[in-house]
Amino acid sequence: MSAPTDQDLIGFVVHEARLIDQHRFEEWLDLFAEDGHYWMPLEWGQTDPRLTTSLMYDDKVLLRIRIERLKGNRTFSQKPKSRCHHVLQTPQIETRDEAANQYVTWTPMHYVETRLDEQELYAAWATHTLTMVGGKLKIKLKRVDLVNCDAALRSIQLFM
Amino acid sequence: MGRYKNNAKAVHDLVRETEVHRDVYIDQEVFDLEMDHLFANTWIYVGHDSQIPNVGDYYGTTIGRQPVLMVRHSDGAVHVLYNRCPHKGTRITIDTCGNAGKFFRCPYHAWSFRTDGSLLAIPLRKGYENTGLDQSEAVKGIAHVKHMKNYRGFVFAKMSDSGPGFEDYFGESLSTIDNMVDRSPAGRLEIAGGVLRYMHNCNWKMLVENLTDTCHPMAAHEASAGTAIEVWKKMAPGANTKHPAVEIYAPFMSPYEFFEKMGIRIWRNGHGHTGVHHSIHSDYSAIPGYFDNMVAAYGETRAKAILDENRHNTSYFPNFTVKGPIQSIRLFKPLAPDKTLAESWTFRLVDAPDALLERTLTYNRLVNAPTSILGHDDLEMYERAQEGLHVDANPWVNIQRLYDPAELEQETAVINGTSEWQMRNQFRAWSKFMTLSM
């Protein structure tokens, strides 16, 4: 199994954001490894998702629940639906560990979520921990650190 | 303006036996009166003393619209001070928590104050000689909130001299705090995990009423809880154990009968709780080792009695709520008629296994975070109501379910879990404490 190039990693992260913006959630969920997690810490520099509260710490079951809910006929907070928009800086390669099959990228980004007349702008850093599974890159962990992670926030209904 | 100020009758008339006028949710003047009267005449939760364990530690928060500091003085006692320099009005601290050392020093002119608020020193003090400074407001130091009580670590304060004393105000309702503290084998709680802060564009009372509104989960939360159940059925057909999130979400879809039978208890002064006989927290899986810790601390009979309480939401009037079996508390901070900050805090039970705290934090994240799908369901309803109330065709909100005129004579009761008596109880207390000092 050949290791991914830096350009493969960068392309993966950019594609991942595009799938969210285009509401292609089935394809998006498929990017996660079976034991993958999506983590949005609550505290600045948080190290522990277990004994410190997080805004999100979803495994694939929880991500699946969110995605099904977004489609639901009685999901009133999605009538009308939210839309979102990512602007990414070029992802930087943090570490490449071919022996351990682990690749980490770091991507500063701006994210806009909008519904009805309300539009919220968030600034964040996304850290992707990726791994090759069956010849394809998969997400072991997507960590999203909001610059204002501890602020009083409005609803965030989609994915950063 | 001027319809309600100095007009106790007009305020009284907003609350009928089974209806409430929309102005209690949308009117700026009523909101201002709530801040001046309701939040002054009642005991408001300030913070937990485990947030300030060391001498000089402080925590900044608000009572109604008033910025305050909860601080640990050199003798170990907790004080609640207004966060304002008595000199020019500057806020003494801006950060939420920190340590003042031996004294607060105002950053503007370097006046300093002991951690009980008393004036310690003024630079170039001779400039005040023979000016009558000793007759000034400033020389009194940082003002105290007049009444303060530390009940088993829970710090409450009352700004006004009007209104009942602490024990009289809360009475039997303190049993919920007692039960949560007793759930620690050491009889001690520690704030842990961080606070979730969720901004709501609705009136603070909508969040309070929702605490004992048991006819909404199966409707409003079908989107999240109903979906969780369906997804789990498909992903793990016939599984004996539930995913931790499904274990937390699924009970919200319980049938009406479940909520009818779980019961509501009514107390004086607007307090009450859901989950008298059982609740949505009754069937969580056991945390290994915890029951043994409890038996070692209390003996088996007492340990069982403590853990058999499964109170759902205890509503401490006006804006505080406790969830004992989950070890979480929520505070609904009123910012404007249509703006409320919901803060959700969690506790570690001292000497209990970490796995218990982990479940507490999972619950808080899944239910109370700005990213919570269950929270999204609720917020959508509150904000639709906040908008809908501007319809002039009907200015009244209905809270009539299972009303019986006999309840007006009754201070406490255990009733059907789908009754709206607790909402009526809150509004009767609202009316009382709003007009007490008018």
CSV table of C-alpha atoms in Angstrom, one decimal, chain A residues 78 80-85 111-120 122 158:
chain,number,residue,atom,x,y,z
A,78,GLN,CA,-34.2,22.7,9.8
A,80,PRO,CA,-36.0,26.0,6.4
A,81,LYS,CA,-32.6,24.3,6.2
A,82,SER,CA,-29.3,25.8,7.3
A,83,ARG,CA,-26.5,26.4,4.7
A,84,CYS,CA,-22.8,26.7,5.3
A,85,HIS,CA,-19.6,27.9,3.7
A,111,TYR,CA,-16.9,29.0,8.5
A,112,VAL,CA,-20.2,30.7,7.9
A,113,GLU,CA,-23.5,29.1,8.9
A,114,THR,CA,-26.7,30.7,7.9
A,115,ARG,CA,-30.5,30.2,8.3
A,116,LEU,CA,-33.3,32.6,7.5
A,117,ASP,CA,-32.0,36.1,8.1
A,118,GLU,CA,-29.3,35.1,10.6
A,119,GLN,CA,-25.7,34.6,9.6
A,120,GLU,CA,-22.9,33.6,12.0
A,122,TYR,CA,-16.7,31.4,13.1
A,158,LEU,CA,-24.1,21.7,10.6
